[in-house]
Coordinates of C-alpha atoms in Angstrom, one line a residue:
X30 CA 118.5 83.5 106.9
X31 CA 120.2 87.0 106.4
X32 CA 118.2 89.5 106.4
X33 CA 119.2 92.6 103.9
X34 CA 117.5 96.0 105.6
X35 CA 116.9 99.1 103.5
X36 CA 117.0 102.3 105.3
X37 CA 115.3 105.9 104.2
X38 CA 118.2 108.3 104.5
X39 CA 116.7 112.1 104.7
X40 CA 120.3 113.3 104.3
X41 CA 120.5 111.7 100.8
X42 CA 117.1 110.9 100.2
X43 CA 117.7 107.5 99.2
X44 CA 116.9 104.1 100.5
X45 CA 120.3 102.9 101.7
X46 CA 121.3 99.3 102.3
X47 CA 122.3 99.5 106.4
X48 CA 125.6 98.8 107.7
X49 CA 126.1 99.5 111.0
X50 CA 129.8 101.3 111.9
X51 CA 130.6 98.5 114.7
X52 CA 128.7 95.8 114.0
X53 CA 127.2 93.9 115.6
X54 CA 127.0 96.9 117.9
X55 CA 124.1 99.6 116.6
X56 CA 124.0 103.6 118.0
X57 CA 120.5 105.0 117.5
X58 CA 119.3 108.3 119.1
X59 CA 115.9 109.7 118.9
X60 CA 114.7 113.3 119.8
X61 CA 112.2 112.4 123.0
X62 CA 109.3 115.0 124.4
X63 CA 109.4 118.5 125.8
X64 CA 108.1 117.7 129.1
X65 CA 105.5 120.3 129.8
X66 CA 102.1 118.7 128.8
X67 CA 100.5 115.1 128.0
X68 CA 101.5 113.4 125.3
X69 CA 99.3 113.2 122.3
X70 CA 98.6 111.3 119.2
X71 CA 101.5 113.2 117.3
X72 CA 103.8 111.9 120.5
X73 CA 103.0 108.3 119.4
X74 CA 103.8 108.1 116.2
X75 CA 107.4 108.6 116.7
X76 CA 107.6 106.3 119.6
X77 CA 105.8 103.6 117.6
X78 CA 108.0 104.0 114.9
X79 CA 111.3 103.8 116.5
X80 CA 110.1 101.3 118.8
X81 CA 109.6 99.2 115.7
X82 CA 113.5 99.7 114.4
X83 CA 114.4 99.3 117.9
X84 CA 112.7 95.6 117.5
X85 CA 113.6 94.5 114.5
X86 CA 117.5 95.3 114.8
X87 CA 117.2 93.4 118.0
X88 CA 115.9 90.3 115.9
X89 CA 118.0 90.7 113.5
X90 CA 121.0 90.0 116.5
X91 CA 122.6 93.6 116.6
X92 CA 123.5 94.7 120.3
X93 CA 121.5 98.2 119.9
X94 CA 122.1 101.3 122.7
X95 CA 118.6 103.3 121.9
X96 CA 118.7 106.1 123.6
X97 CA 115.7 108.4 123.5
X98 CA 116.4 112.3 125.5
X99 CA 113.5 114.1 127.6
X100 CA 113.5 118.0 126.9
X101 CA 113.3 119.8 130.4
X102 CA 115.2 122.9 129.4
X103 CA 115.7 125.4 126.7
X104 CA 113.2 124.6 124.4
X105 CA 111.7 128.1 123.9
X106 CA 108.4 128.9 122.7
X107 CA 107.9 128.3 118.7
X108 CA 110.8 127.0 118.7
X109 CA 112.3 130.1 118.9
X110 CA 115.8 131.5 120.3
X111 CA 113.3 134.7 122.1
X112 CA 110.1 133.6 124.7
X113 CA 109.2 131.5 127.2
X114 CA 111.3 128.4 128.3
X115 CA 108.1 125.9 127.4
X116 CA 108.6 124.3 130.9
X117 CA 109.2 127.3 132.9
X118 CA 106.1 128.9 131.2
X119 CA 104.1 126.1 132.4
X120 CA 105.4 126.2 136.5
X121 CA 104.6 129.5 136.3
X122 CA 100.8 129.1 135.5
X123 CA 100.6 126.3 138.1
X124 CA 102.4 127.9 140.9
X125 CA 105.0 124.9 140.8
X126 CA 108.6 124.4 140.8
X127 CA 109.8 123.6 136.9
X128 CA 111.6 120.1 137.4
X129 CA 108.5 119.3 139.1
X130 CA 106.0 120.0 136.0
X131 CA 108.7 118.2 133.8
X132 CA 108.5 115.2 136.3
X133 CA 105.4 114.9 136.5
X134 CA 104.6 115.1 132.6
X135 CA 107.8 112.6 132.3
X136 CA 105.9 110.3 134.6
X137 CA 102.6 110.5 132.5
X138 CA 104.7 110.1 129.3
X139 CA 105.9 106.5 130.3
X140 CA 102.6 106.1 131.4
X141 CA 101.5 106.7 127.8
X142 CA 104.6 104.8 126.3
X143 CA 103.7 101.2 128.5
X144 CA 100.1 101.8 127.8
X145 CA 101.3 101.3 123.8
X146 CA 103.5 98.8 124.7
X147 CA 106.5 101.1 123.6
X148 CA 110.0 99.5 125.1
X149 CA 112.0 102.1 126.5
X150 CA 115.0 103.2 126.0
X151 CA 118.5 102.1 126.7
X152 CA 119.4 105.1 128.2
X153 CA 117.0 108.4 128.5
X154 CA 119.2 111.5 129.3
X155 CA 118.0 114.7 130.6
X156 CA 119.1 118.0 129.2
X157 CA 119.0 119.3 132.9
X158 CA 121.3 116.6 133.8
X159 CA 124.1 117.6 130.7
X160 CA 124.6 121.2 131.1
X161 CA 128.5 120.7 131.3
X162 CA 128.7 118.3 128.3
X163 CA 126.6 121.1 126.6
X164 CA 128.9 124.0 128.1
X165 CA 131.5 122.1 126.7
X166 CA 129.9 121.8 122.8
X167 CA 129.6 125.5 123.2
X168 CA 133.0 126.1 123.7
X169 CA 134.4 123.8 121.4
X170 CA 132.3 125.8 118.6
X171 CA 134.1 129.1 120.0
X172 CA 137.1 127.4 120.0
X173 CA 136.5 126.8 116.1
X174 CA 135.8 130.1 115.2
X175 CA 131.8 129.1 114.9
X176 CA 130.2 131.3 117.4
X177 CA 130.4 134.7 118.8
X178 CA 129.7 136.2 122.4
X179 CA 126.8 138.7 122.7
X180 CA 125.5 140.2 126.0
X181 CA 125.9 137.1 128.2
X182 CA 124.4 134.5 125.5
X183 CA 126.0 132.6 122.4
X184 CA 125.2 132.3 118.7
X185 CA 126.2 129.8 116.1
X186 CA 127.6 131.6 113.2
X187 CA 126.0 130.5 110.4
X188 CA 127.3 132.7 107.5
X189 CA 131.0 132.1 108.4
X190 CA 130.0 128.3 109.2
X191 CA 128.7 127.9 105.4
X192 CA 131.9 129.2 103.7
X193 CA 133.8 126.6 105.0
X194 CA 130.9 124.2 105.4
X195 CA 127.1 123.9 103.8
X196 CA 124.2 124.6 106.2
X197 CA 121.0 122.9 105.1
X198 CA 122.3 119.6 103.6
X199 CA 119.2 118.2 105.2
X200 CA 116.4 120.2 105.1
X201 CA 118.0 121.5 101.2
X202 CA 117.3 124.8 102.7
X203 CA 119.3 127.8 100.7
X204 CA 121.1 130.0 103.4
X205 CA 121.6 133.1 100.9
X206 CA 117.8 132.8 100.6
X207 CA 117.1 132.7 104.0
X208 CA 119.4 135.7 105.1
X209 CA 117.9 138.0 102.0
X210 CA 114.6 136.7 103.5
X211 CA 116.0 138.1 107.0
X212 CA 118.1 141.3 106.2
X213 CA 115.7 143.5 107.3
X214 CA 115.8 142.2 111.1
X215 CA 119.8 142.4 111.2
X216 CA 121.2 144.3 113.7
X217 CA 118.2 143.8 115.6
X218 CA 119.1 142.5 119.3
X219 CA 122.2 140.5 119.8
X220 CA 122.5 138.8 116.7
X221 CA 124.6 139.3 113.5
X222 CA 122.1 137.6 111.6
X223 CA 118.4 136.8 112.4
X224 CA 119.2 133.3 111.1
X225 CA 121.7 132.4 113.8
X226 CA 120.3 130.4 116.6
X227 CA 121.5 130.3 120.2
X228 CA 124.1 127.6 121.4
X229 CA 123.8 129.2 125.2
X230 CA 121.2 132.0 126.1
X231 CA 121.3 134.4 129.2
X232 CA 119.2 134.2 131.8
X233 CA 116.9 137.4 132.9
X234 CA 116.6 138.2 136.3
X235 CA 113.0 136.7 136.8
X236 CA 114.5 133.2 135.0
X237 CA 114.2 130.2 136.7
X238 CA 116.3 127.7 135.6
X239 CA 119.5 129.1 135.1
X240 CA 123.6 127.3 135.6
X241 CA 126.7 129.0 135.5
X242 CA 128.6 129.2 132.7
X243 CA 132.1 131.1 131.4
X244 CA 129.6 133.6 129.7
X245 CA 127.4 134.7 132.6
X246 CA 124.2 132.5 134.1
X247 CA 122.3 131.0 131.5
X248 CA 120.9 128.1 129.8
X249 CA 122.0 126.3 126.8
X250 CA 120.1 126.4 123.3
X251 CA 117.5 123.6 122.4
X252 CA 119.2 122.0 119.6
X253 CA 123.0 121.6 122.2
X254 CA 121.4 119.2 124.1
X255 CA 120.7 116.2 121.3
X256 CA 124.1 116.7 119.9
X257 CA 125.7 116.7 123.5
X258 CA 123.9 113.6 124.7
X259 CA 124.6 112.1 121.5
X260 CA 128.0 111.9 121.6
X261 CA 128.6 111.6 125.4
X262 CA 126.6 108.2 125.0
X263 CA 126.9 106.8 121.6
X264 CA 130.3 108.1 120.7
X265 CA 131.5 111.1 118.0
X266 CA 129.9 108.9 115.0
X267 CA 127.4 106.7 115.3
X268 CA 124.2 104.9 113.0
X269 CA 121.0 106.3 113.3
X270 CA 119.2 109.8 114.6
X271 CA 115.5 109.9 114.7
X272 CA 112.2 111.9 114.9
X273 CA 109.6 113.5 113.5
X274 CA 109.7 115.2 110.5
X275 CA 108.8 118.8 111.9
X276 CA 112.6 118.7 113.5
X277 CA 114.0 118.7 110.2
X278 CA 114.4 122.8 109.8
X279 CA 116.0 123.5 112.5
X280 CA 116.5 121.5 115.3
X281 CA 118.7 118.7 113.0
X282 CA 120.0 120.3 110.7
X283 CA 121.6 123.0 113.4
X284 CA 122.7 119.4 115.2
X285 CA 124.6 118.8 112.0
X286 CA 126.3 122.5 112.0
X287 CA 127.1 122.1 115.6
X288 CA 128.5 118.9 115.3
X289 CA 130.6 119.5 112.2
X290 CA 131.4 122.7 113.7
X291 CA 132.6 121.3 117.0
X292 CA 134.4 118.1 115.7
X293 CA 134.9 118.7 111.8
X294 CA 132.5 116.2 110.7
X295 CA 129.2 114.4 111.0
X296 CA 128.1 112.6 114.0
X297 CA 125.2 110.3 112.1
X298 CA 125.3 108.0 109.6
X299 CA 121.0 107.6 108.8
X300 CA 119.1 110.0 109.4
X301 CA 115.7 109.1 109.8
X302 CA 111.8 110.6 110.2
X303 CA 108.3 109.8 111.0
X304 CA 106.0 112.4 109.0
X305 CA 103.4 113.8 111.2
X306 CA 99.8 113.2 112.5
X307 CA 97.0 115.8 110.7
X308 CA 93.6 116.5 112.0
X309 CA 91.8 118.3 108.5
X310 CA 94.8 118.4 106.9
X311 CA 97.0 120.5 109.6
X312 CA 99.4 119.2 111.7
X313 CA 98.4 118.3 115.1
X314 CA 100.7 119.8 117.6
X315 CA 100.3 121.8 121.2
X316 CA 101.3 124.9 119.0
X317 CA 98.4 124.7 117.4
X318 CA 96.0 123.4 119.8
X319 CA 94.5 121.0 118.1
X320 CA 96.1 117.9 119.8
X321 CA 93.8 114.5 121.1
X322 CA 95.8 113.7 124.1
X323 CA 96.7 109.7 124.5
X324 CA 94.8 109.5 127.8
X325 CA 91.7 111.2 126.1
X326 CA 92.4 108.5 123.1
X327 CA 91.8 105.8 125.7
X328 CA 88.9 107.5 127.6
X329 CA 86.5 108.8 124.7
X330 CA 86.7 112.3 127.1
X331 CA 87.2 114.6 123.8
X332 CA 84.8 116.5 121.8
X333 CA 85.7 114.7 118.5
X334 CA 86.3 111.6 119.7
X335 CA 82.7 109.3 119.0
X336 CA 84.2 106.6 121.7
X337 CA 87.1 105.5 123.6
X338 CA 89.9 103.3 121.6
X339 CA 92.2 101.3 123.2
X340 CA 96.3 101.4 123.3
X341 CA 96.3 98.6 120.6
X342 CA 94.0 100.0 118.5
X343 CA 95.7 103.4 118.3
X344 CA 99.4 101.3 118.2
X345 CA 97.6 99.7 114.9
X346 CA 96.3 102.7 113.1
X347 CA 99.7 104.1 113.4
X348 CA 101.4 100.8 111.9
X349 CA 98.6 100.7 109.3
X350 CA 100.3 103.7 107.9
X351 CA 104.2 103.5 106.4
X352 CA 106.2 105.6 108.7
X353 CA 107.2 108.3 106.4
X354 CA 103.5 109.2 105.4
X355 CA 101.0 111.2 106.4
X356 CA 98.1 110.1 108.9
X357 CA 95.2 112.4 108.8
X358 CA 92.7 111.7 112.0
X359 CA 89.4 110.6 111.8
X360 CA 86.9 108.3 114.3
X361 CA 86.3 106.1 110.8
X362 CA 89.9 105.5 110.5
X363 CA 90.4 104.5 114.3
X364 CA 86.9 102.4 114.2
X365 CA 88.7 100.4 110.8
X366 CA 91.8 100.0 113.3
X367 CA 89.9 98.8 116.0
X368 CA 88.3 96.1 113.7
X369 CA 91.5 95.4 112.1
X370 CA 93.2 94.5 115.6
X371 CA 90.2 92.7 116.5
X372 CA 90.1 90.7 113.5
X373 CA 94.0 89.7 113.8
X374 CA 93.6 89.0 117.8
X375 CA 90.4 86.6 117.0
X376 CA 92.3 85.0 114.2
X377 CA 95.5 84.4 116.7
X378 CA 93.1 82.9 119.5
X379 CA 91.6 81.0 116.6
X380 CA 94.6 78.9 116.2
X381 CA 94.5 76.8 119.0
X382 CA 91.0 75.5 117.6
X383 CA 92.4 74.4 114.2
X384 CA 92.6 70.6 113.4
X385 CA 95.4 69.0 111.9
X386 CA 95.5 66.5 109.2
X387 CA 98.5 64.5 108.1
X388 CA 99.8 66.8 105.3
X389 CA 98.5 70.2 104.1
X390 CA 97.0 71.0 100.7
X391 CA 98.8 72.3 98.5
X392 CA 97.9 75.9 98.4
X393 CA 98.2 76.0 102.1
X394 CA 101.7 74.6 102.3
X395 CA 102.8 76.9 99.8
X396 CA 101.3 80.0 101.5
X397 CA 102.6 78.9 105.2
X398 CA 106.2 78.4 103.7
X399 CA 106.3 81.3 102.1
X400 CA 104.7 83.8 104.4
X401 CA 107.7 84.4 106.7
X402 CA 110.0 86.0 104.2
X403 CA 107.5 88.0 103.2
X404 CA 106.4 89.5 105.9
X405 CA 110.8 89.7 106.5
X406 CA 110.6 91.5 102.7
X407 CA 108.2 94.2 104.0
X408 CA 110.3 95.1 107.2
X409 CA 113.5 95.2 105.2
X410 CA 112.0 97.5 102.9
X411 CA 112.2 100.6 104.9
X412 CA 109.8 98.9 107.8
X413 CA 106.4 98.5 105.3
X414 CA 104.6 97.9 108.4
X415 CA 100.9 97.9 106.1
X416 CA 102.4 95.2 104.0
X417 CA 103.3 93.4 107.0
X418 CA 99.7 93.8 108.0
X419 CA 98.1 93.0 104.9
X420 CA 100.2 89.7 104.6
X421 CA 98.7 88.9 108.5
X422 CA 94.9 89.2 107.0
X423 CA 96.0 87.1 104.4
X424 CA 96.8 84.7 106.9
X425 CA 93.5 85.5 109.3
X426 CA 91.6 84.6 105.9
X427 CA 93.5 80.8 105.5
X428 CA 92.6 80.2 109.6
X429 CA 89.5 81.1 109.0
X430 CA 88.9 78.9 105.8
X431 CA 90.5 75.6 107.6
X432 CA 87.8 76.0 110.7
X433 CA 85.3 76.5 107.8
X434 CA 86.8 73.1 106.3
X435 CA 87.3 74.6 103.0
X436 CA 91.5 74.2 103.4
X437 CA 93.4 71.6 105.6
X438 CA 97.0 72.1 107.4
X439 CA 99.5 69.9 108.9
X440 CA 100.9 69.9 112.4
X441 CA 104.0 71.0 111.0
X442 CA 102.5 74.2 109.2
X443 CA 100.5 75.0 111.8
X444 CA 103.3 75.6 114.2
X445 CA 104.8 77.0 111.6
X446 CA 102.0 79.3 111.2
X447 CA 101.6 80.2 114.7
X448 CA 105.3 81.2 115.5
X449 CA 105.4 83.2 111.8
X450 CA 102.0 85.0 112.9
X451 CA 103.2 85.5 116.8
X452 CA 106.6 86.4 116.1
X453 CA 105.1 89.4 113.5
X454 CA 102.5 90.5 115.5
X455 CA 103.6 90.3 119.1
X456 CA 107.5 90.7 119.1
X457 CA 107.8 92.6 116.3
X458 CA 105.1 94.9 115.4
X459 CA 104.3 95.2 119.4
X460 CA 100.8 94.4 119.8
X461 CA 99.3 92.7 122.5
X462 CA 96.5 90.9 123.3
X463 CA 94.5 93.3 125.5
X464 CA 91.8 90.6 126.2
X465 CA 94.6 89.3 128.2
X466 CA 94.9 86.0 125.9
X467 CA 93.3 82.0 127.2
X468 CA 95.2 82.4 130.5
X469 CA 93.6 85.3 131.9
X470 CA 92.1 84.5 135.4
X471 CA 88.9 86.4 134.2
X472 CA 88.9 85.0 130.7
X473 CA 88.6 81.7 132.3
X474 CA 86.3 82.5 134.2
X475 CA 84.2 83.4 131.7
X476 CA 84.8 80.4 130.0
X477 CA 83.6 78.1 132.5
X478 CA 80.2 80.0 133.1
X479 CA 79.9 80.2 129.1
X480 CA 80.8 76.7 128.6
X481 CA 78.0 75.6 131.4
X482 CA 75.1 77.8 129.6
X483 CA 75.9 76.7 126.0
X484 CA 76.0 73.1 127.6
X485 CA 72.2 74.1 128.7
X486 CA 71.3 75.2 124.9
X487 CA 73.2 71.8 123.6
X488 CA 70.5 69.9 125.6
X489 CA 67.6 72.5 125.0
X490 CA 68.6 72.3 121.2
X491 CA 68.5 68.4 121.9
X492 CA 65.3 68.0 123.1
X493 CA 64.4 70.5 120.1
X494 CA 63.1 73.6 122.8
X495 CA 64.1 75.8 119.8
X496 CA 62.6 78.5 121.6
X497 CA 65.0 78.2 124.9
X498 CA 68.2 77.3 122.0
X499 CA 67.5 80.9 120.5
X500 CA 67.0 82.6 123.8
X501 CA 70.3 81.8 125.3
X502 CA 72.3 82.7 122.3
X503 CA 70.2 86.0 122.0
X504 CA 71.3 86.7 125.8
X505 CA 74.9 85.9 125.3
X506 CA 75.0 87.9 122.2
X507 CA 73.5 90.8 124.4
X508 CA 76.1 90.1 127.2
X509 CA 78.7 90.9 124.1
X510 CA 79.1 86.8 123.5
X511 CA 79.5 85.7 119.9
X512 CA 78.3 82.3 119.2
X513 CA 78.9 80.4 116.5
X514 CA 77.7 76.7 115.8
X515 CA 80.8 75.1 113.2
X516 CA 80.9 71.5 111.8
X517 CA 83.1 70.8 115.4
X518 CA 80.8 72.3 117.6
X519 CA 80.1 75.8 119.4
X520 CA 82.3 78.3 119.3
X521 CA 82.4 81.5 121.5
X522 CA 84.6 84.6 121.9
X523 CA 83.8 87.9 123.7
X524 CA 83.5 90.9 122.0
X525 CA 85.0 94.4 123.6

């Protein structure tokens, strides 16, 4: 069945029916990290949520190149065009060579990613590794009349860009606001106006990471290296661009300028963003240093974390949210995740204990056939990922009702059932088992020495030693072994 999929467009804020430019073929770019420090919470959220486009145009047949940049240059402190070079600052306090601090927090970010059982790119450029493709956007911009030359470094030219143009189409910022806002600071330093920002900078003597360029040594400007990469791998127009909502003002909507100003029009189609994490309210960021790292996440080691949670149940309270709203922190909200995940991974296991009967009642049949387009409805409308979810508890609710006997489902349903509720969860939503499912070696194991005690307390209950019956369940349930005695006999699962 086709499947009609309604995209958010920031640039027109409207939900817009997608249509790829060469279908079946999709472009999608998303703004990775800055490589200087462990990903945190605020990191996820926009690796979740593209992972989850990434997914579904894959299942809906498109042929996607996903390509996903890591930042190891020229992002400057506060975003800024004056400071530190994040990375650089960083090598610095550690005494180390600055490709090796952005390896090494590269390597801990795919760490991170596989741990959330984020798929990873097609292709995930380095900034270091296009400084001639962004040389070259730089000079095409000259070329256009765009930019201006000033003491070794280049600026975009924003005033003369929005008489022939319009800078702030996405962000709806006002330019003649923002340079009345700034007339005090002109003529300050090398720029014309304090709201141009830097295509290429100059490098000071005690700079590190510095190429060669046709205007001195240097380094080129944060926001070259998305619309570079961009176009070098998905082509001078292509479907969607992607990231967090904080890279609205500036970083894309300066991509726009310098891709309308090097080309003479726009390279993206959708433009699309996650809104942010908040801890109180605020959003969490390194700036700010109020960030929960991902590895702290999984080890309880912070001061406002009350335990650990696991990959999946962070991957959950993300998707329990709709991508475009706001997720404030909070151990209650992760400890309703963590039960939420739990409750759909018991429900899945639960499956295999369900009993078939020739044909299904009828509100059962009626919810099984229906529960796939659904769930389809949700995604299609701008990737409702809690309505996806809520639909999936719906469905926990009907497994558990037919092992209480209270409904009854055919063969046919239940496999129906199964691949609706796998197909959701697993391939499309991303979550995983972390149990490690029936076939886990250790699971098994378990099994077998659980099995052989609650065969003991079958006979203890037997020979009515009530006392001995209550005492092994007690132990089990102290072990973290629910039992539970059904119409069909015992059944066990462990708890985490």
């Amino acid at each position: 069945m086709e499947q009609h999929l309604l995209i958010y467009n920031t640039l027109t804020r409207t939900k817009e029916l997608f249509k790829p430019l060469h279908a079946p073929n999709v472009g999608m770019y998303v703004c990775g990290p800055t490589v200087y420090g462990d990903a945190h919470l605020g990191h996820a959220r926009p690796a979740i949520t593209f992972d989850i486009l990434f997914r579904y145009l894959k299942h809906l047949g498109y042929k996607v190149r996903y390509v996903r940049n890591i930042t190891d240059v020229g992002h400057l402190e506060h975003d800024a065009d004056e400071g530190d070079d994040k990375i650089e600052k960083k090598a610095r306090l550690e005494q180390l060579e600055p490709m090796e601090i952005a390896q090494y927090y590269t390597n801990r970010y795919h760490q991170a990613m596989d741990a959330l059982n984020v798929l990873p790119p097609s292709i995930e450029p380095h900034a270091t590794g296009h400084i001639i493709e962004q040389e070259q956007l730089v000079q095409q911009i000259l070329d256009n009349g765009y930019a201006y030359e000033s003491n070794g470094s280049v600026y975009f030219d924003i005033e003369k860009y929005d008489k022939d143009h319009k800078y702030g189409i996405l962000s709806h910022r006002n330019l003649t606001d923002m340079i009345n806002n700034s007339r005090e600071l002109n003529g300050v330093g090398e720029k014309k106006n304090q709201v141009d920002f830097a295509l290429w900078k100059k490098a000071t003597p005690e700079h590190i990471m510095r190429w060669p360029s046709p205007w001195g040594d240097g380094f080129p400007g944060w926001h070259c290296e998305c619309t570079a990469m961009g176009r070098k791998y998905l082509g001078n127009h292509f479907d969607i661009h992607g990231g967090g909502m904080d890279l609205v003002f500036p970083h894309h909507e300066c991509e726009i300028a310098q891709a309308v100003a090097s080309q003479g029009d726009q390279m993206v189609h959708y433009w699309m963003h996650n809104n942010m994490i908040t801890i109180n309210g605020q959003k969490m960021g390194k700036s700010l240093g109020n960030f929960i790292t991902l590895d702290q996440f999984f080890t309880g080691n912070h001061a406002s974390l009350d335990q650990a949670y696991s990959p999946m149940t962070i991957r959950f309270f993300i998707l329990s949210a709709h991508y475009r709203g706001t997720v404030d922190f909070s151990n209650e909200a992760l400890l309703a995740a963590q039960k939420g995940y739990e409750r759909l991974m018991n429900a899945i296991d639960d499956l295999s204990r369900v009993q078939v009967v020739a044909t299904s009642d009828e509100p059962t049949a009626k919810f099984v056939k229906e529960l796939r387009q659904r769930c389809y409805d949700a995604m299609n409308d701008d990737f409702m990922t809690p309505l996806v979810i809520s639909y999936l508890f719906e469905a926990c609710h009907l497994i558990n009702s037919i092992l209480d006997h209270k409904a009854n489902i055919s063969a046919d349903d239940l496999k129906e059932l199964t691949d609706t509720m796998h197909l959701f969860t697993f391939d499309l939503l991303g979550l995983k088992n972390e149990k490690g499912a029936n076939n886990d070696a250790r699971e098994e194991a378990y099994g077998k020495v659980v099995d052989m005690v609650l065969d003991l307390r079958a006979k203890a209950k037997a020979s009515k030693d009530w006392a001995t019956s209550d005492q092994i369940r007690d132990m089990l349930a102290d072990a973290g072994f629910e039992i539970k005695d059904t119409k069909d006999g015992v059944a066990w699962k462990l708890n985490k």
